[in-house]
CSV table of N, CA, C and O in Angstrom, one decimal:
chain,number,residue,atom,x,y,z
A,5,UNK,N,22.0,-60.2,-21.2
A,5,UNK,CA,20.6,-60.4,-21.6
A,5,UNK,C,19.7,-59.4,-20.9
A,5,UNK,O,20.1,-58.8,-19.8
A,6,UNK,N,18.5,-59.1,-21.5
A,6,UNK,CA,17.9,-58.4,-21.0
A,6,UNK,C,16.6,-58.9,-20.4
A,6,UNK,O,15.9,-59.7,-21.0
A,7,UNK,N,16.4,-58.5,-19.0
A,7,UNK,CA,15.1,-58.9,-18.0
A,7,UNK,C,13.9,-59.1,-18.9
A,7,UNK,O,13.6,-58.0,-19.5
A,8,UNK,N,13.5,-59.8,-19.1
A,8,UNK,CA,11.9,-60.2,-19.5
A,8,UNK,C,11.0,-60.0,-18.4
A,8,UNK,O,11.1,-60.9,-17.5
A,9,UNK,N,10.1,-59.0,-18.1
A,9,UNK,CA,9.1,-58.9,-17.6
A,9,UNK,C,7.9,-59.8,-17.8
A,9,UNK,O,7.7,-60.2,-18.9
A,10,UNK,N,6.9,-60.2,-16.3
A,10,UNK,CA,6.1,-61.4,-16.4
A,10,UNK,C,5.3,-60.9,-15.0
A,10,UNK,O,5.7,-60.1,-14.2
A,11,UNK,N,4.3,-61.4,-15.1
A,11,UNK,CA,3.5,-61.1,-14.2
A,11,UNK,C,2.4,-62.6,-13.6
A,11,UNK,O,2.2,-63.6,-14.4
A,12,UNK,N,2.0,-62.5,-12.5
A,12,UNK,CA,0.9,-63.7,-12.7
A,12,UNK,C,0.0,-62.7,-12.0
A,12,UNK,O,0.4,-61.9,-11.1
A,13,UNK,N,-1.9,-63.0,-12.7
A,13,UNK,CA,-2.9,-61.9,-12.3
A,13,UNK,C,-3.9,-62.9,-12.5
A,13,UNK,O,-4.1,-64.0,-12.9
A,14,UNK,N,-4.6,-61.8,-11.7
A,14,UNK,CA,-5.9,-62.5,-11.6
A,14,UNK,C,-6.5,-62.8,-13.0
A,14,UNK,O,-6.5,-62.1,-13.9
A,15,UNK,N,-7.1,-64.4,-12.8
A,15,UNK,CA,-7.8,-64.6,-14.3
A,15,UNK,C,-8.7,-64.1,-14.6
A,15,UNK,O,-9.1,-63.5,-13.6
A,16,UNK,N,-9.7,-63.9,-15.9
A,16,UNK,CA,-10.9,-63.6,-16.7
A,16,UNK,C,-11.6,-64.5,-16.2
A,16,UNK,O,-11.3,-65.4,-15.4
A,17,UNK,N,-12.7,-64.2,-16.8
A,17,UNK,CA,-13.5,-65.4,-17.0
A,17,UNK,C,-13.5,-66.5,-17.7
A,17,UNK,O,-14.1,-67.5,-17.4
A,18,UNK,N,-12.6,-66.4,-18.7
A,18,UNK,CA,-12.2,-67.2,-19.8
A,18,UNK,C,-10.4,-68.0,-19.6
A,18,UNK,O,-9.7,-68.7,-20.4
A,19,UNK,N,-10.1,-67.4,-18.1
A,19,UNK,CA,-9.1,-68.1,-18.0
A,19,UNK,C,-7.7,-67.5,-18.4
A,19,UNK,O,-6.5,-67.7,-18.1
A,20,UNK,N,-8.3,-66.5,-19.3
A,20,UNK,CA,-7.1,-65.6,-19.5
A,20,UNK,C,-6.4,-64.6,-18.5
A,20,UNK,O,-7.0,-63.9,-17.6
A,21,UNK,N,-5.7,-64.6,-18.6
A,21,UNK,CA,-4.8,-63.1,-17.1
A,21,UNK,C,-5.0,-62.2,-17.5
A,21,UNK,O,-4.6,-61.9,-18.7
A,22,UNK,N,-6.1,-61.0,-16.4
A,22,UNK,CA,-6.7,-59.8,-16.5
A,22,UNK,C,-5.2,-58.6,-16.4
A,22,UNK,O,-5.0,-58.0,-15.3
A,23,UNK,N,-4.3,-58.3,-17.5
A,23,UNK,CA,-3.6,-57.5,-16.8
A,23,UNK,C,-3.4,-56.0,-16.3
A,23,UNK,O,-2.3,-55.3,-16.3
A,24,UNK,N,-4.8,-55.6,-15.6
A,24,UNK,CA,-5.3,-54.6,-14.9
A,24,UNK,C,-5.2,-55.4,-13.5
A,24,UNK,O,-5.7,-54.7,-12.5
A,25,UNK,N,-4.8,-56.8,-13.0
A,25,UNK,CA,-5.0,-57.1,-11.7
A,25,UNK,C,-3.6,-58.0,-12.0
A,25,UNK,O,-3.8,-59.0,-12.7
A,26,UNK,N,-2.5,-57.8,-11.6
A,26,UNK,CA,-1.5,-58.7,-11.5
A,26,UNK,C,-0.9,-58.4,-10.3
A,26,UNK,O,-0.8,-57.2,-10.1
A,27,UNK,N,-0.6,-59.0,-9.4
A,27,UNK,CA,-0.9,-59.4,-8.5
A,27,UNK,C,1.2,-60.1,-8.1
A,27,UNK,O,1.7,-59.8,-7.0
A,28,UNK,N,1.8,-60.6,-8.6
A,28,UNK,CA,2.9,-60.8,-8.4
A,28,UNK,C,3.6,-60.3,-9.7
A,28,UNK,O,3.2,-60.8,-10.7
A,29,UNK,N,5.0,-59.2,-9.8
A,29,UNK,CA,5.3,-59.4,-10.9
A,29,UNK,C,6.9,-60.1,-10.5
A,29,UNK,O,7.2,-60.7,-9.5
A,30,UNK,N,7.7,-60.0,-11.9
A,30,UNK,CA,9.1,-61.1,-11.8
A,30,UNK,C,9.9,-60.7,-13.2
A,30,UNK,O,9.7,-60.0,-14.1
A,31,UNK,N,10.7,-61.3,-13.0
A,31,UNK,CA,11.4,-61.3,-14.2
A,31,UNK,C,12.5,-62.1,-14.5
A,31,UNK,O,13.3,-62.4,-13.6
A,32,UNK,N,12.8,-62.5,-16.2
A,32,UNK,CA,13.4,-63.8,-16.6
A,32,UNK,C,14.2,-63.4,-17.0
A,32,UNK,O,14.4,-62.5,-17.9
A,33,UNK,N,15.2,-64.2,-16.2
A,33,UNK,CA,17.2,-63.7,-16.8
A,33,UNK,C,17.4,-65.1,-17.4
A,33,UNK,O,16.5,-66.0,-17.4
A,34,UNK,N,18.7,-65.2,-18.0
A,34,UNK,CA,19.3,-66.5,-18.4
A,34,UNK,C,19.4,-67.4,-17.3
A,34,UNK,O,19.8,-67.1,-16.2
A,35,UNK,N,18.9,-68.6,-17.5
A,35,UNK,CA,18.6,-69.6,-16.6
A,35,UNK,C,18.0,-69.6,-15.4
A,35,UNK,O,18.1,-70.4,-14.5
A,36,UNK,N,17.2,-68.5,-15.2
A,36,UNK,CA,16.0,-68.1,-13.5
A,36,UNK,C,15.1,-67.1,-14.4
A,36,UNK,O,15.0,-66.4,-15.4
A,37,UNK,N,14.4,-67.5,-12.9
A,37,UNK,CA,13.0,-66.6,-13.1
A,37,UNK,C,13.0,-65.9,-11.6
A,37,UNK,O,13.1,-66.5,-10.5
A,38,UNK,N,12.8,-64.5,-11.6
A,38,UNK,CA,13.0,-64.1,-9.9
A,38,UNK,C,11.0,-63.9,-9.8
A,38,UNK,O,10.6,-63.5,-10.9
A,39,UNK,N,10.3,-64.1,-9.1
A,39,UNK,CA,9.4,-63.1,-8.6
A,39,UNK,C,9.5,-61.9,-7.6
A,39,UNK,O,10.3,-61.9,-6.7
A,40,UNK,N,9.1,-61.3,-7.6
A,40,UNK,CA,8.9,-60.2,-6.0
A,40,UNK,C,7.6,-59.8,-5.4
A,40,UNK,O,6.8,-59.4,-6.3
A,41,UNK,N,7.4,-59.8,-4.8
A,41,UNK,CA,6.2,-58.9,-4.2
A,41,UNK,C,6.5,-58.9,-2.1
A,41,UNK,O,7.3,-59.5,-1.4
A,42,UNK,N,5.2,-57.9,-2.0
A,42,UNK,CA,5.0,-57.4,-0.6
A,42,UNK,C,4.3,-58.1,0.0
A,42,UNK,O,3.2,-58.2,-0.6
A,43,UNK,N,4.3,-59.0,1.4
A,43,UNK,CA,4.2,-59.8,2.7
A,43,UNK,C,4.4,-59.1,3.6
A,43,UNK,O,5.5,-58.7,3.9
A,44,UNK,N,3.0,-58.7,4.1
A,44,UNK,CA,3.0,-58.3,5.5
A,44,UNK,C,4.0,-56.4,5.4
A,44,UNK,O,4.5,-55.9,6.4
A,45,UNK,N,4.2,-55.9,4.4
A,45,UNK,CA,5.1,-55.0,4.8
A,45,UNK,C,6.9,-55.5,4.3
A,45,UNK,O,7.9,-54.7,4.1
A,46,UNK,N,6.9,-56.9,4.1
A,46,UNK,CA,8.6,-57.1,3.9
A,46,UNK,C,8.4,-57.7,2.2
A,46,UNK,O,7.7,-58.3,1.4
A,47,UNK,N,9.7,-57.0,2.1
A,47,UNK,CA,9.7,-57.8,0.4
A,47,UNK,C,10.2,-59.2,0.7
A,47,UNK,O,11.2,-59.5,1.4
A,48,UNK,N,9.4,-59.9,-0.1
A,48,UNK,CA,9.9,-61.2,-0.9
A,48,UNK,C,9.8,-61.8,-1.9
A,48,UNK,O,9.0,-61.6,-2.8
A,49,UNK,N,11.0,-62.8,-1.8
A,49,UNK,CA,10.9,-63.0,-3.5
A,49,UNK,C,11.1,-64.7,-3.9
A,49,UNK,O,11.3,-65.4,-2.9
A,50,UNK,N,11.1,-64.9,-4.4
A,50,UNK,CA,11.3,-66.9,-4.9
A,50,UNK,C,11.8,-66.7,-6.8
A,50,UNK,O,11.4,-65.9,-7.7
A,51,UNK,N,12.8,-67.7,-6.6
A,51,UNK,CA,14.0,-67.7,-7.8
A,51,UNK,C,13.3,-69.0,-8.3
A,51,UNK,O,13.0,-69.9,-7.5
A,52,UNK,N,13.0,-69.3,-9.8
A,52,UNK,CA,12.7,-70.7,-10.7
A,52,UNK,C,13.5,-70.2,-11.9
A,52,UNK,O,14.0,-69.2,-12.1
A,53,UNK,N,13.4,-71.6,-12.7
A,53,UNK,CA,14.0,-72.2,-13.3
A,53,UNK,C,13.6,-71.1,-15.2
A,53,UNK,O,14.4,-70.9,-16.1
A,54,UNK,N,12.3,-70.7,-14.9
A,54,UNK,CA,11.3,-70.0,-16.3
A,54,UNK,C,10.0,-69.4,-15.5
A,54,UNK,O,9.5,-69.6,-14.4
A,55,UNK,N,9.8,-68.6,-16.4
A,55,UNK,CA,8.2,-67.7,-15.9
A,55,UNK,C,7.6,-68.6,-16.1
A,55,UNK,O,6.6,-68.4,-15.4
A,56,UNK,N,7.5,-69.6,-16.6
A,56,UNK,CA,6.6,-71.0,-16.7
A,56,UNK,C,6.8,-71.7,-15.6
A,56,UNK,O,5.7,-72.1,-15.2
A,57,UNK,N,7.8,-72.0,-15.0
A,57,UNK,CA,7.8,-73.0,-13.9
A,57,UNK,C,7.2,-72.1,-12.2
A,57,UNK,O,6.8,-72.7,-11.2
A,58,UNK,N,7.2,-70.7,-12.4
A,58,UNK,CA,6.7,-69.8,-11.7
A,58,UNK,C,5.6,-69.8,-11.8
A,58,UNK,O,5.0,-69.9,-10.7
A,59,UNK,N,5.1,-69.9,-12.6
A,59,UNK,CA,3.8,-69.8,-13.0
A,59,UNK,C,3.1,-71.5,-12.5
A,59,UNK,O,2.0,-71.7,-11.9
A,60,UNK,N,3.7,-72.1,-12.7
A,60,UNK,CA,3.1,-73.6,-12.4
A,60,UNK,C,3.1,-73.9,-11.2
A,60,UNK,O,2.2,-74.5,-10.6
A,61,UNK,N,4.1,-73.3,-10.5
A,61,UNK,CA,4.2,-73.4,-9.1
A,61,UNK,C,3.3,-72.2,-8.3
A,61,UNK,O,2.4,-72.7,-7.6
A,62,UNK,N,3.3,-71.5,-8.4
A,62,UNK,CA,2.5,-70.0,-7.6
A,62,UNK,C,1.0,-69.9,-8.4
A,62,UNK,O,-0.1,-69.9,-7.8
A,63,UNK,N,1.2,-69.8,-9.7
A,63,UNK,CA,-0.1,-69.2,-10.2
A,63,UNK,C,-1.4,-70.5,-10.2
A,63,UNK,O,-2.6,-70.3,-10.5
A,64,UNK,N,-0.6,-71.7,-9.8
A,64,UNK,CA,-1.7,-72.9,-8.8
A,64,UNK,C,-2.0,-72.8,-8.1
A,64,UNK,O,-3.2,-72.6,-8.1
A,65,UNK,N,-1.4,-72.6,-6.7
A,65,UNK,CA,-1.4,-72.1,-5.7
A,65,UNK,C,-2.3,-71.0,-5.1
A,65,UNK,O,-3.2,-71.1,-4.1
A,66,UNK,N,-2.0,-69.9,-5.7
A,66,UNK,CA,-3.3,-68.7,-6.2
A,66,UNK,C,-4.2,-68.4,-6.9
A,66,UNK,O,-5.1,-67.6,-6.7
A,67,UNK,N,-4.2,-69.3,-8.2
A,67,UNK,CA,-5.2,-69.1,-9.3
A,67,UNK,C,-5.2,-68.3,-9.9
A,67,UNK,O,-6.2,-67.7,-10.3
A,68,UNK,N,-3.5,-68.1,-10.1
A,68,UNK,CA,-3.6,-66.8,-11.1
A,68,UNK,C,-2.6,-67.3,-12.7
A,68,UNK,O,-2.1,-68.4,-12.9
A,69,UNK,N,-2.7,-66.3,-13.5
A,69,UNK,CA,-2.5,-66.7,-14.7
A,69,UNK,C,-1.1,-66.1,-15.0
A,69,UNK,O,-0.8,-65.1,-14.3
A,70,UNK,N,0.0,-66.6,-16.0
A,70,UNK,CA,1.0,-65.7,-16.4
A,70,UNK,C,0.8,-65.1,-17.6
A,70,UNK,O,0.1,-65.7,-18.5
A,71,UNK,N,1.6,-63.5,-17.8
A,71,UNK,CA,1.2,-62.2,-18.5
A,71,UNK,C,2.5,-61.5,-18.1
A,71,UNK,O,3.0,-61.1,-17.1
A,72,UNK,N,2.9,-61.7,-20.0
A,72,UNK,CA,3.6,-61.2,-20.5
A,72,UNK,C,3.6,-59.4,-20.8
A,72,UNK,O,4.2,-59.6,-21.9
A,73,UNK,N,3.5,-58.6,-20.8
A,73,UNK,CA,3.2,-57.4,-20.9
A,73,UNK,C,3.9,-57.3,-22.5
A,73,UNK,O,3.9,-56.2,-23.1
């Protein structure tokens, strides 16, 4: 399968994901979702189930939205 790219970004005004500000990106294999991003200088990353369930978990958390490119 091929990686599906995803992102969670800062929202609009209208709630939509601004994708000039994304802010965590990730990507969807068969049965996970990885994110990655930079902390402090170290990469890290967190593994779910769908860019959706990434998104429900993190993009609460932060207030950001998921964006598909």
């Amino acid at each position: 399968m091929t990686p599906r790219l995803f992102g969670l970004a800062e929202k609009n005004i209208d709630g939509t994901p601004d994708p000039g500000n994304v802010q965590i990106w990730g990507m969807e294999l068969d049965g996970r979702a990885v994110l990655y991003w930079l902390e402090d200088g170290i990469s890290q990353f967190a593994v779910f189930d769908t860019a959706e369930s990434a998104d429900e978990r993190f993009g609460r958390i932060f207030d950001l939205a998921l964006y598909f490119p």
